[in-house]
Short mmCIF file of C-alpha atoms in Angstrom, two decimals:
data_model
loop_
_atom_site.label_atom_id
_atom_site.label_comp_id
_atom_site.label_asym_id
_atom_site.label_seq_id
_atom_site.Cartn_x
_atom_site.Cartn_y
_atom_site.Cartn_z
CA UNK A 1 20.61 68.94 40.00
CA UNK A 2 21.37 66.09 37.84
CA UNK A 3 18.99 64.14 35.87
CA UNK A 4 19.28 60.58 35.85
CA UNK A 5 20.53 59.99 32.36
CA UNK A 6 22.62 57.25 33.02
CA UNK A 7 21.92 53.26 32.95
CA UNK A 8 24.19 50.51 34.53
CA UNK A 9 24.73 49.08 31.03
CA UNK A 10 26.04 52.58 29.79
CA UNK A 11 28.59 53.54 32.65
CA UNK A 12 29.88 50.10 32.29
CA UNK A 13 30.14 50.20 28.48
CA UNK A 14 31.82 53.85 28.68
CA UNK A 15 34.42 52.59 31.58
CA UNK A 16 35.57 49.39 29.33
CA UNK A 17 37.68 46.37 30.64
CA UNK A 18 39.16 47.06 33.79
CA UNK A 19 41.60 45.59 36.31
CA UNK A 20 39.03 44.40 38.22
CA UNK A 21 37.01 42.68 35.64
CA UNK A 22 40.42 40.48 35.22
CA UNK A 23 40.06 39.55 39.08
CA UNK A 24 36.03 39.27 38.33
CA UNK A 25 36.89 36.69 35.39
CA UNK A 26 39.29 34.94 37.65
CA UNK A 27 37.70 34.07 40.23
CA UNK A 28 33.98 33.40 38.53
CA UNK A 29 36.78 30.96 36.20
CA UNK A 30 38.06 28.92 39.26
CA UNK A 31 34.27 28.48 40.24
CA UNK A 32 33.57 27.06 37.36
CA UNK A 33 36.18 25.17 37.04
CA UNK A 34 35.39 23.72 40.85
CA UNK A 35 31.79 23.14 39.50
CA UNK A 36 33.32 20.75 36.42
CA UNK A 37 35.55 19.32 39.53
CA UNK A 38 32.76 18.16 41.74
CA UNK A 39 30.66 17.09 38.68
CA UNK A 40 32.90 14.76 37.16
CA UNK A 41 34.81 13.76 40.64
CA UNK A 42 31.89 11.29 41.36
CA UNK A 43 32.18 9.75 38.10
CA UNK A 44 35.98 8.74 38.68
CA UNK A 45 35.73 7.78 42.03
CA UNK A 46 32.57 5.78 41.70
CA UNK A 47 34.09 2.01 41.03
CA UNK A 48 36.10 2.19 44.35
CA UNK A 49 33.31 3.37 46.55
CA UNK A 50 30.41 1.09 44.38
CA UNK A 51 33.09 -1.94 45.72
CA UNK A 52 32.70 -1.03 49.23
CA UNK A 53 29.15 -0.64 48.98
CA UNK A 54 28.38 -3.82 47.30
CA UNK A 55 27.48 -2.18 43.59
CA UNK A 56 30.77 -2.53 41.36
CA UNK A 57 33.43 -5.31 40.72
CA UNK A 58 36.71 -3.88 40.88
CA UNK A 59 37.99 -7.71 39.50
CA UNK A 60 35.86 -7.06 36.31
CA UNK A 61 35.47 -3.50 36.40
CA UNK A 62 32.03 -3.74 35.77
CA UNK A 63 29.02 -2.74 37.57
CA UNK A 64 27.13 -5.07 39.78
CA UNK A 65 24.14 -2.93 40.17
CA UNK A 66 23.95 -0.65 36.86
CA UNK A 67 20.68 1.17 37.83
CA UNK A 68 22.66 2.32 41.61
CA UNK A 69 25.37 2.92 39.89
CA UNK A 70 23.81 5.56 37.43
CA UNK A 71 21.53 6.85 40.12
CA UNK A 72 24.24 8.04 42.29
CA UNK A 73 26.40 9.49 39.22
CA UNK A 74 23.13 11.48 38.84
CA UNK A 75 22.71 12.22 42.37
CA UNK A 76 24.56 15.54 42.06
CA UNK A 77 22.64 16.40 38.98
CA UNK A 78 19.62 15.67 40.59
CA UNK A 79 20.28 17.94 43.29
CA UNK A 80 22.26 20.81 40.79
CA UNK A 81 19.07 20.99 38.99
CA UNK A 82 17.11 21.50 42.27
CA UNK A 83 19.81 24.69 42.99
CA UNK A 84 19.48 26.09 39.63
CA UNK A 85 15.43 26.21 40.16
CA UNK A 86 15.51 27.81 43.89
CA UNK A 87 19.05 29.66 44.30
CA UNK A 88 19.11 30.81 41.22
CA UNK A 89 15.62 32.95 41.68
CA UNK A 90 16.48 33.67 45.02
CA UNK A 91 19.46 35.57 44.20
CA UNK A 92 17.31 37.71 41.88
CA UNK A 93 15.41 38.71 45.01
CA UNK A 94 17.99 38.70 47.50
CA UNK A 95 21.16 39.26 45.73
CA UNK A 96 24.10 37.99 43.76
CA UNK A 97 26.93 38.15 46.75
CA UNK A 98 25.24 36.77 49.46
CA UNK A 99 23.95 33.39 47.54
CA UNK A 100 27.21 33.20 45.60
CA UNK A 101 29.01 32.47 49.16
CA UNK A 102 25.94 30.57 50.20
CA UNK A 103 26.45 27.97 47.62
CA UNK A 104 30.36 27.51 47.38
CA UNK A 105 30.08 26.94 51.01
CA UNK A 106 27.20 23.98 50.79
CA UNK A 107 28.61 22.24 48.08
CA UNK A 108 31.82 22.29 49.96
CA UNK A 109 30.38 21.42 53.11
CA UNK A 110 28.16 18.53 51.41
CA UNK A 111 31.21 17.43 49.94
CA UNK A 112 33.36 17.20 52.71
CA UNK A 113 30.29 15.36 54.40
CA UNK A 114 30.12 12.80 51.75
CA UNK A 115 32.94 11.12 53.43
CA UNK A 116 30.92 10.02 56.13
CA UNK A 117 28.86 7.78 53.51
CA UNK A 118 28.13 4.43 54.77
CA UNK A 119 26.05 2.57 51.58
CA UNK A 120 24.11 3.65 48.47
CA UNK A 121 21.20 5.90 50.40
CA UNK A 122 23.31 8.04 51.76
CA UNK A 123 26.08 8.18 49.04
CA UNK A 124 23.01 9.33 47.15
CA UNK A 125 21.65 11.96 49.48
CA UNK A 126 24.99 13.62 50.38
CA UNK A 127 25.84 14.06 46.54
CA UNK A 128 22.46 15.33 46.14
CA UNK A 129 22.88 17.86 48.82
CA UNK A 130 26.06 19.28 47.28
CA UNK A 131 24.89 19.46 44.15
CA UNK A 132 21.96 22.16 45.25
CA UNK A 133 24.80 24.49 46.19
CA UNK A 134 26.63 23.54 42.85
CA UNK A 135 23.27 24.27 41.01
CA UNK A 136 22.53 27.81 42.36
CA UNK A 137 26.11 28.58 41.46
CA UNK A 138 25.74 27.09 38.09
CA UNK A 139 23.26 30.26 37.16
CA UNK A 140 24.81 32.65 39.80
CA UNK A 141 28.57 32.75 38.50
CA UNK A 142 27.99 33.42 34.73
CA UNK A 143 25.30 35.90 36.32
CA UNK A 144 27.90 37.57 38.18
CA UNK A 145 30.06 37.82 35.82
CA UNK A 146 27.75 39.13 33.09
CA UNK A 147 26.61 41.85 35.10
CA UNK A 148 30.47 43.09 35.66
CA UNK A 149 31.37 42.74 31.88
CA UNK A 150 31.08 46.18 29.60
CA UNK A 151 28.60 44.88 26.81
CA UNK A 152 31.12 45.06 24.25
CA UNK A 153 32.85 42.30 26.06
CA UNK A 154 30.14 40.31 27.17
CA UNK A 155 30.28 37.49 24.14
CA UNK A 156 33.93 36.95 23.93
CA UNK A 157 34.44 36.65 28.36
CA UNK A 158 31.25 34.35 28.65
CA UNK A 159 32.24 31.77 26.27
CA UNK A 160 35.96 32.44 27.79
CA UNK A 161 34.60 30.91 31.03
CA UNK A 162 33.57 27.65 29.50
CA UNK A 163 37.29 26.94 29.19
CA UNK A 164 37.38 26.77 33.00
CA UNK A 165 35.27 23.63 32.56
CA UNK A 166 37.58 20.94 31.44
CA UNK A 167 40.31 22.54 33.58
CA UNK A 168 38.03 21.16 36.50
CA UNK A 169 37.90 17.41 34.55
CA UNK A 170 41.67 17.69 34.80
CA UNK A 171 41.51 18.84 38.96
CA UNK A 172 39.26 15.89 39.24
CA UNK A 173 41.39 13.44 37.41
CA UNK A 174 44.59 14.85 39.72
CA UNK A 175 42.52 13.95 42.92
CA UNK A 176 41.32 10.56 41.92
CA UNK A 177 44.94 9.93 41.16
CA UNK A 178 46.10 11.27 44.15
CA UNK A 179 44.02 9.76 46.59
CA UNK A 180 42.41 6.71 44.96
CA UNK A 181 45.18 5.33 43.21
CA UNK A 182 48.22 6.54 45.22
CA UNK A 183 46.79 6.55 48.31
CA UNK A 184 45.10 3.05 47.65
CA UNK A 185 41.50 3.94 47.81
CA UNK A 186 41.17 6.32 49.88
CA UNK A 187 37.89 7.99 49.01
CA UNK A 188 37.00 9.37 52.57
CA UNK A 189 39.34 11.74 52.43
CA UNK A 190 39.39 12.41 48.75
CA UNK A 191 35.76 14.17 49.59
CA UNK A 192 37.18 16.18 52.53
CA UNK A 193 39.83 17.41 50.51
CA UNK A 194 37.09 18.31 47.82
CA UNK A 195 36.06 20.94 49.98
CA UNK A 196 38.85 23.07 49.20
CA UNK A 197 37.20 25.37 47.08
CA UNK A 198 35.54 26.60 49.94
CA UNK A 199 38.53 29.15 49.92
CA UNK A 200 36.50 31.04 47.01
CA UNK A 201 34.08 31.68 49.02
CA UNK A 202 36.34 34.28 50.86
CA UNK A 203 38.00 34.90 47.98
CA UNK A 204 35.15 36.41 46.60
CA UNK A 205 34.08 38.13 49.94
CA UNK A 206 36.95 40.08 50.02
CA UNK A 207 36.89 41.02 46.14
CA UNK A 208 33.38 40.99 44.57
CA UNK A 209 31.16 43.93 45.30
CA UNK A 210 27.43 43.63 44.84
CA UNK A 211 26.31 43.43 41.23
CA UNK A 212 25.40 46.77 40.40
CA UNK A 213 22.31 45.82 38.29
CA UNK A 214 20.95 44.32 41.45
CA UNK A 215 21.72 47.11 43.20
CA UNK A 216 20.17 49.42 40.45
CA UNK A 217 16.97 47.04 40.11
CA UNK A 218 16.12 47.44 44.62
CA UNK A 219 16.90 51.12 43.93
CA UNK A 220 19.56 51.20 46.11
CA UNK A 221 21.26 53.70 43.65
CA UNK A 222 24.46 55.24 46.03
CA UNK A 223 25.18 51.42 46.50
CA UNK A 224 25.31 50.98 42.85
CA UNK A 225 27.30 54.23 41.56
CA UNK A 226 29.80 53.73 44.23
CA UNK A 227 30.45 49.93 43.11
CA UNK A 228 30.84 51.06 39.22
CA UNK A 229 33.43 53.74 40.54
CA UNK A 230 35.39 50.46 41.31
CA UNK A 231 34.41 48.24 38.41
CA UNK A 232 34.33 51.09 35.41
CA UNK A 233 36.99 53.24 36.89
CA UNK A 234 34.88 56.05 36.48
CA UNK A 235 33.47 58.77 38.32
CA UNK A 236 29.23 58.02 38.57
CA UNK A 237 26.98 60.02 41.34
CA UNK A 238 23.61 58.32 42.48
CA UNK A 239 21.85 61.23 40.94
CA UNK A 240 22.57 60.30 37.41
CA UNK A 241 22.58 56.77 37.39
CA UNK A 242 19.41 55.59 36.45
CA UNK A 243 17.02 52.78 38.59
CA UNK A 244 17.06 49.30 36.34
CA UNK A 245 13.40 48.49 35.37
CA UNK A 246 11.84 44.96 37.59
CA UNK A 247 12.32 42.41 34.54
CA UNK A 248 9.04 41.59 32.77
CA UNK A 249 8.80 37.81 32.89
CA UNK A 250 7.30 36.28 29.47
CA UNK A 251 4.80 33.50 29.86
CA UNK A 252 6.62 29.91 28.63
CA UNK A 253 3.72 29.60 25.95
CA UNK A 254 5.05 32.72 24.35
CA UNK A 255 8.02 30.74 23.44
CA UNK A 256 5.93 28.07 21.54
CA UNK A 257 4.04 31.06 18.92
CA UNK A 258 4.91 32.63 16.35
CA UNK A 259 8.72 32.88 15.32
CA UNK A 260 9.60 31.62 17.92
CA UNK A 261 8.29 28.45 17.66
CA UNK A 262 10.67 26.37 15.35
CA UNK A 263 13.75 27.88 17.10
CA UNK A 264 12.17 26.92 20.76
CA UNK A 265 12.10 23.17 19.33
CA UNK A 266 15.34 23.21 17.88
CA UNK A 267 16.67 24.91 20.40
CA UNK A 268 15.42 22.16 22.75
CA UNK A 269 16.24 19.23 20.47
CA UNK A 270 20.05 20.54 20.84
CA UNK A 271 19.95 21.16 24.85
CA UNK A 272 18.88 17.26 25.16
CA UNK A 273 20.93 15.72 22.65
CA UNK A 274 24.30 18.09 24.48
CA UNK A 275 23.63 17.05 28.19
CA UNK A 276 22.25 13.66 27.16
CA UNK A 277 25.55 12.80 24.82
CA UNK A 278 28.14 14.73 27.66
CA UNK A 279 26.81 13.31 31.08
CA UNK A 280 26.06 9.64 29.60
CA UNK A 281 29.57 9.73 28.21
CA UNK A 282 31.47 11.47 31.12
CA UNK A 283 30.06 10.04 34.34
CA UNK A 284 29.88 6.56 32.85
CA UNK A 285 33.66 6.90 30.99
CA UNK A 286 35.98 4.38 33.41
CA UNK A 287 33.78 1.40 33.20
CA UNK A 288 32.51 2.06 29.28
CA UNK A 289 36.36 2.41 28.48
CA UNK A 290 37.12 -0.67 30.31
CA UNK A 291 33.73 -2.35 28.79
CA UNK A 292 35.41 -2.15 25.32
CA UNK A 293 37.80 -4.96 26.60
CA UNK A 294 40.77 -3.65 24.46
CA UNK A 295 42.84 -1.82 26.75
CA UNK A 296 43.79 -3.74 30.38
CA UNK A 297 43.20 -1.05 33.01
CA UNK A 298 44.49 -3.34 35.63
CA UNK A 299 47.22 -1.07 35.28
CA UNK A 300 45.63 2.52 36.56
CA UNK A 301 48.21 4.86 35.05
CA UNK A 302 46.60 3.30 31.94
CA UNK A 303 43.03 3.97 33.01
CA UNK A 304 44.60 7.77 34.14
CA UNK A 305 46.22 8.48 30.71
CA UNK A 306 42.76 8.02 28.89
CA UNK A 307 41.32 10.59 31.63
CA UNK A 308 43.85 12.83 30.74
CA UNK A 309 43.87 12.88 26.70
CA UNK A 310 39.66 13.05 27.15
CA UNK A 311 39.64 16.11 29.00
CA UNK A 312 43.33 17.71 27.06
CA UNK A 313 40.78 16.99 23.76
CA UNK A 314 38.25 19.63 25.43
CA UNK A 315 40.21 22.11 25.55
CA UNK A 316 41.14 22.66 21.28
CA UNK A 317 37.67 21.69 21.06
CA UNK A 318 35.94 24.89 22.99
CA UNK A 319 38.92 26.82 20.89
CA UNK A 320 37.86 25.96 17.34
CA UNK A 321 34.70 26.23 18.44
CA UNK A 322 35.37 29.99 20.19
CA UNK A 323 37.17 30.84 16.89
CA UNK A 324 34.38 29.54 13.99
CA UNK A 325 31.21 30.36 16.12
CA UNK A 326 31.59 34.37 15.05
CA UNK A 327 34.00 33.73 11.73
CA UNK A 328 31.33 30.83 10.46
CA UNK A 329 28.02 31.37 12.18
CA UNK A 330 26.65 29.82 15.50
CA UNK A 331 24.21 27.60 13.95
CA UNK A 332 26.92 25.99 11.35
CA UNK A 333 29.46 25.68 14.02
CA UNK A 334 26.75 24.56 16.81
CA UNK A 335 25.38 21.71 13.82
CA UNK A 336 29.13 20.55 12.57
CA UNK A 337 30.33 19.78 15.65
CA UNK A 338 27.01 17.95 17.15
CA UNK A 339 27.32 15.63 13.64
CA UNK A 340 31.21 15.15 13.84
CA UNK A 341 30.26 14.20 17.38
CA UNK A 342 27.64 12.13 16.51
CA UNK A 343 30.01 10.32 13.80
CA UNK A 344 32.84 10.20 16.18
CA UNK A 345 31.24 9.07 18.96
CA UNK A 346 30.00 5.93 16.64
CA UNK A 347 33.32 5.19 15.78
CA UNK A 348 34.02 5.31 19.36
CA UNK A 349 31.22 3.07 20.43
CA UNK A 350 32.21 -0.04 17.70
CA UNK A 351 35.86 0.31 18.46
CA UNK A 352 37.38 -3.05 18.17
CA UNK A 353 41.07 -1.74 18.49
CA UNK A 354 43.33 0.26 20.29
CA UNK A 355 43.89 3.44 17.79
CA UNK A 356 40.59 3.34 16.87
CA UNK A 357 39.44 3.80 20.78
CA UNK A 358 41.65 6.59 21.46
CA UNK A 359 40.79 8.37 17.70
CA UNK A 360 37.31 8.09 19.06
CA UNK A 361 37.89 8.98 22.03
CA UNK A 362 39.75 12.11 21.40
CA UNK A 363 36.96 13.21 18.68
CA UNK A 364 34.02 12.62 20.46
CA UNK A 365 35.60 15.07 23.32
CA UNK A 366 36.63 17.19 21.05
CA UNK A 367 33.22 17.64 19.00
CA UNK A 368 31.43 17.57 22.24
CA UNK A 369 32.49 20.07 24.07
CA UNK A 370 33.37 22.61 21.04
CA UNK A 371 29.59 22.07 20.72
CA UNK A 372 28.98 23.39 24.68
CA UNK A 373 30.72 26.45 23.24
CA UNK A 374 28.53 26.94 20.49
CA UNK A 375 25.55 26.60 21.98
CA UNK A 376 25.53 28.90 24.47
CA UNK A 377 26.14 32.20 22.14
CA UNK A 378 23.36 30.14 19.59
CA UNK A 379 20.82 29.53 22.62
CA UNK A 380 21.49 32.82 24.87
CA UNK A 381 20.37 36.24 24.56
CA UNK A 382 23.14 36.88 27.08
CA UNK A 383 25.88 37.95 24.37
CA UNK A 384 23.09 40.84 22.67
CA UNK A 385 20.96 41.79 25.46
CA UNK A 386 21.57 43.07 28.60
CA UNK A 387 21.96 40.81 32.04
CA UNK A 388 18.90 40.34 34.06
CA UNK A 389 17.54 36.90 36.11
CA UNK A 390 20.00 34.13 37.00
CA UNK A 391 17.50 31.94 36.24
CA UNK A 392 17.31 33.23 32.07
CA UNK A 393 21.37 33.34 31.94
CA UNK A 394 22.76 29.69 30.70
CA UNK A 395 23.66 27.31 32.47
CA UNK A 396 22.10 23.58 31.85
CA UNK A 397 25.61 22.64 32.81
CA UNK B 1 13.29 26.89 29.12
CA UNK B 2 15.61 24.62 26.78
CA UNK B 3 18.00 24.56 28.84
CA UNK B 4 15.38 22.95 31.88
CA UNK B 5 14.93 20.46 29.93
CA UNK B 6 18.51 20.15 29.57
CA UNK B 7 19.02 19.50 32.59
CA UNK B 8 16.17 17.32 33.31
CA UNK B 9 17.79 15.23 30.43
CA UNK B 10 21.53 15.57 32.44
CA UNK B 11 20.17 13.88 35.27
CA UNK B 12 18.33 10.68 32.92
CA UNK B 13 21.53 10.69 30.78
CA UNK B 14 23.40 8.08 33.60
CA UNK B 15 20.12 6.23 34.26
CA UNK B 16 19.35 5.56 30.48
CA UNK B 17 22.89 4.75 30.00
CA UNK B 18 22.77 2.07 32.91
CA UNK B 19 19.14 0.82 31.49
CA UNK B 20 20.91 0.09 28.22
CA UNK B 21 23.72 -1.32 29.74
CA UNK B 22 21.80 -3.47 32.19
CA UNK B 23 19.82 -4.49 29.07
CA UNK B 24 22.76 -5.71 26.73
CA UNK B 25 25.36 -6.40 29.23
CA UNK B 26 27.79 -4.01 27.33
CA UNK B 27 28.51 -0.69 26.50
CA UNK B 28 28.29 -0.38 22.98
CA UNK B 29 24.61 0.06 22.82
CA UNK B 30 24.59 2.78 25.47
CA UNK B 31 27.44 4.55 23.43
CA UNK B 32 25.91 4.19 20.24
CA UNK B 33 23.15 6.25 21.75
CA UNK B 34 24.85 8.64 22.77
CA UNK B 35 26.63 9.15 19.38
CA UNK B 36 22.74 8.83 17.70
CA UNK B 37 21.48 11.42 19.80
CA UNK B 38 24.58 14.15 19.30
CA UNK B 39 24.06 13.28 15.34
CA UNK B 40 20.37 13.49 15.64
CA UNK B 41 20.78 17.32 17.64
CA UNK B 42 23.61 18.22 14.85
CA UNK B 43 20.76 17.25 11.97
CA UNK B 44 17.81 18.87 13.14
CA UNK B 45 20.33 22.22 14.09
CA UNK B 46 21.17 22.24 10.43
CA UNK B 47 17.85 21.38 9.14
CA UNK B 48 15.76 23.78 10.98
CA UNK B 49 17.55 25.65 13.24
CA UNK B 50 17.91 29.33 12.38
CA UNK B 51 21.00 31.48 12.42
CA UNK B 52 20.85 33.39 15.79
CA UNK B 53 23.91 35.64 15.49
CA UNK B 54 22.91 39.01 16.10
CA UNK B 55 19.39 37.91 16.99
CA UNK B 56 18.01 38.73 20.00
CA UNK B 57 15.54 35.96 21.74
CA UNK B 58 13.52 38.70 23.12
#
């Protein structure tokens, strides 16, 4: 008989980057990118439904009704942080799989619904309900794919998935073109369309075992060995493989004593100033960019070509950032790019020309989201320590 | 924990924006605030924030 003297962490750090941890990245990566899709989708869409319903002047391109107008570019946030609270626990208790499907399939469903909208209310509410499902899969696909990765991997894949965000900015920009500007407004079925990533759902069914760690954790230890046969390539029994311990859960004050303390507040300090700087800019970018009254988007190919350069500037961004956060240091790279933001993003604000704008513009997308890839390795524990609750993995997306 | 607040902060990011905007009838006070507040995380990161490569939060 066999002692168990194996872990889930060690069977996957013995077995190394497999085959299937390409498909695992793959797939978790189109998620995310759908997540950055539906996110920013309302942002670009927003003037052409706030005109139906009364709250924005197409003529001017200014809001009528600023406060309805932010409220339901929030409404998916509102409801994304409500998902990340429940789904995200939930799948800790009940499993990674099952609540992975669960919440591509609401957001889609809530988004396909949203084209039944018929004023502000229930704009609101539908956006809200999708963005629960986008929530719980906002902590349950980086969860997943932690808890494939070999630890040796772990950093380098995670921060590799936040360059599946601004591909979804670009899928968003491609709809709103599509069916807003070449369809002439047609919104309605813009958000039925939206649905499509439903298809990961099945996607996923048919590829993604259950994590193994969950597995491990319910002692349901046949379950896991025969799922790392598939992921590590390697042959496992039950017998060896070790039951994962329940996951002690630290009180919150704990975080406020001792060492801890001054990088808890920093660490804060940085999470607000990040989503604070990112979803002010992004969801309010069409009318702030026409607001500057420099460029005429009259013209909407104009309007689309600023889209476009914002969310191309993302990408070198997460890349310099990806490169410098383990040459430089996380907290140099993390602070550089927050006050090159900063700076940039003031140049952007007092623009009174046309070079000037798009400088500003390109910066302050640039610095932004390079520092979204910094502070995820400089906030998580996720890239040293071993995978445990959804709700501890990142994700204030 | 940070990152609750984070997204507590996502979600008042469009409403402050639209309160500022509402307020000054333009966007360059909501923009400059945004650009204050990325400059203000990147200051107090350098100030106080401590290296946390190879650290482990637990």
């Amino acid at each position: 008989m066999v002692g168990a003297t194996r872990t889930v962490e060690d069977v996957l750090r013995g077995g190394g980057f497999t085959s299937f941890h390409r498909r695992v990245v793959l797939i978790t990566g189109f998620a995310w990118t759908f997540v950055a899709f539906e996110i920013i989708l309302i942002s670009l869409v927003l003037p052409v439904i706030g005109s139906e319903f009364g709250i924005f002047d197409l003529g001017t391109f200014t809001p009528r009704d600023p406060f309805a107008y932010g409220a339901v570019a929030a409404a998916t946030l509102v409801g994304s942080l409500i998902g990340s609270l429940t789904l995200g626990r939930l799948s800790d208790a009940r499993g990674r799989r099952f609540l992975f499907q669960a919440s591509v399939l609401s957001y889609s469903a809530f988004t396909a619904l949203t084209a039944l909208s018929f004023n502000v209310p229930s704009l609101f509410l539908l956006r809200m309900l999708a963005g629960v499902g986008l929530g719980g899969l906002l902590v349950i696909d980086p969860a997943i794919l932690s808890e494939y990765l070999p630890p040796q991997h772990r950093g380098r894949y995670m921060v590799l998935l936040d360059f599946f965000w601004p591909a979804g900015f670009l899928v968003a920009i491609a709809f709103w073109y599509v069916f807003v500007i070449q369809l002439g407004g047609a919104w309605r079925l813009l958000f039925v369309a939206a649905a499509f990533p439903a298809f990961i759902a099945f996607l996923f069914r048919r590829t993604i075992p259950e994590s193994p760690f969950y597995l491990a954790r319910q002692g349901r230890l046949q379950e896991a060995s025969s799922v790392l046969r598939t992921v590590a390539r390697t042959e496992v029994s039950s017998a060896e493989l070790a039951a994962e311990p329940a996951i002690p859960r630290a009180p919150m004050s704990a975080l406020f004593r001792g060492d801890l303390l001054r990088r808890a507040i920093v660490t804060i300090g940085v999470w607000i100033a990040l989503n604070f700087s990112y979803y002010g800019l992004f969801l309010w970018l069409p009318p702030a960019l026409a607001g500057f009254g420099i460029v005429n988007f009259g013209n909407p190919n104009t309007l689309a070509l600023f889209l476009v350069f914002s969310a191309l500037a993302q990408f070198p961004g997460y890349a310099a950032s990806f490169l410098l956060v383990d040459r430089w240091g996380r907290k140099r790279t993390l602070a550089l790019f927050l006050i090159l933001g900063g700076l940039s993003g003031y140049v952007f604000a007092t623009a009174r020309d046309f070079w000037t704008l798009v400088v500003g513009l390109f910066f302050v997308s640039f610095f932004n989201l390079g520092a979204w890839g910094a502070v995820y390795p400089y906030t998580s524990r996720r890239n040293t320590a071993r995978p445990g609750s959804a709700w501890r993995k990142e994700s204030a997306r | 924990m940070a990152e609750g607040v984070g997204k507590v902060t996502a979600v008042l990011a469009p409403l402050v924006f639209a309160g500022l905007y509402a307020t000054t009838g333009g966007v360059l006070w909501p923009l400059t605030s945004v650009a204050v507040l990325m400059l203000a995380g990147g200051l107090i990161a350098a100030a106080f924030g401590p290296e946390t490569k190879g650290a482990s939060f637990t």
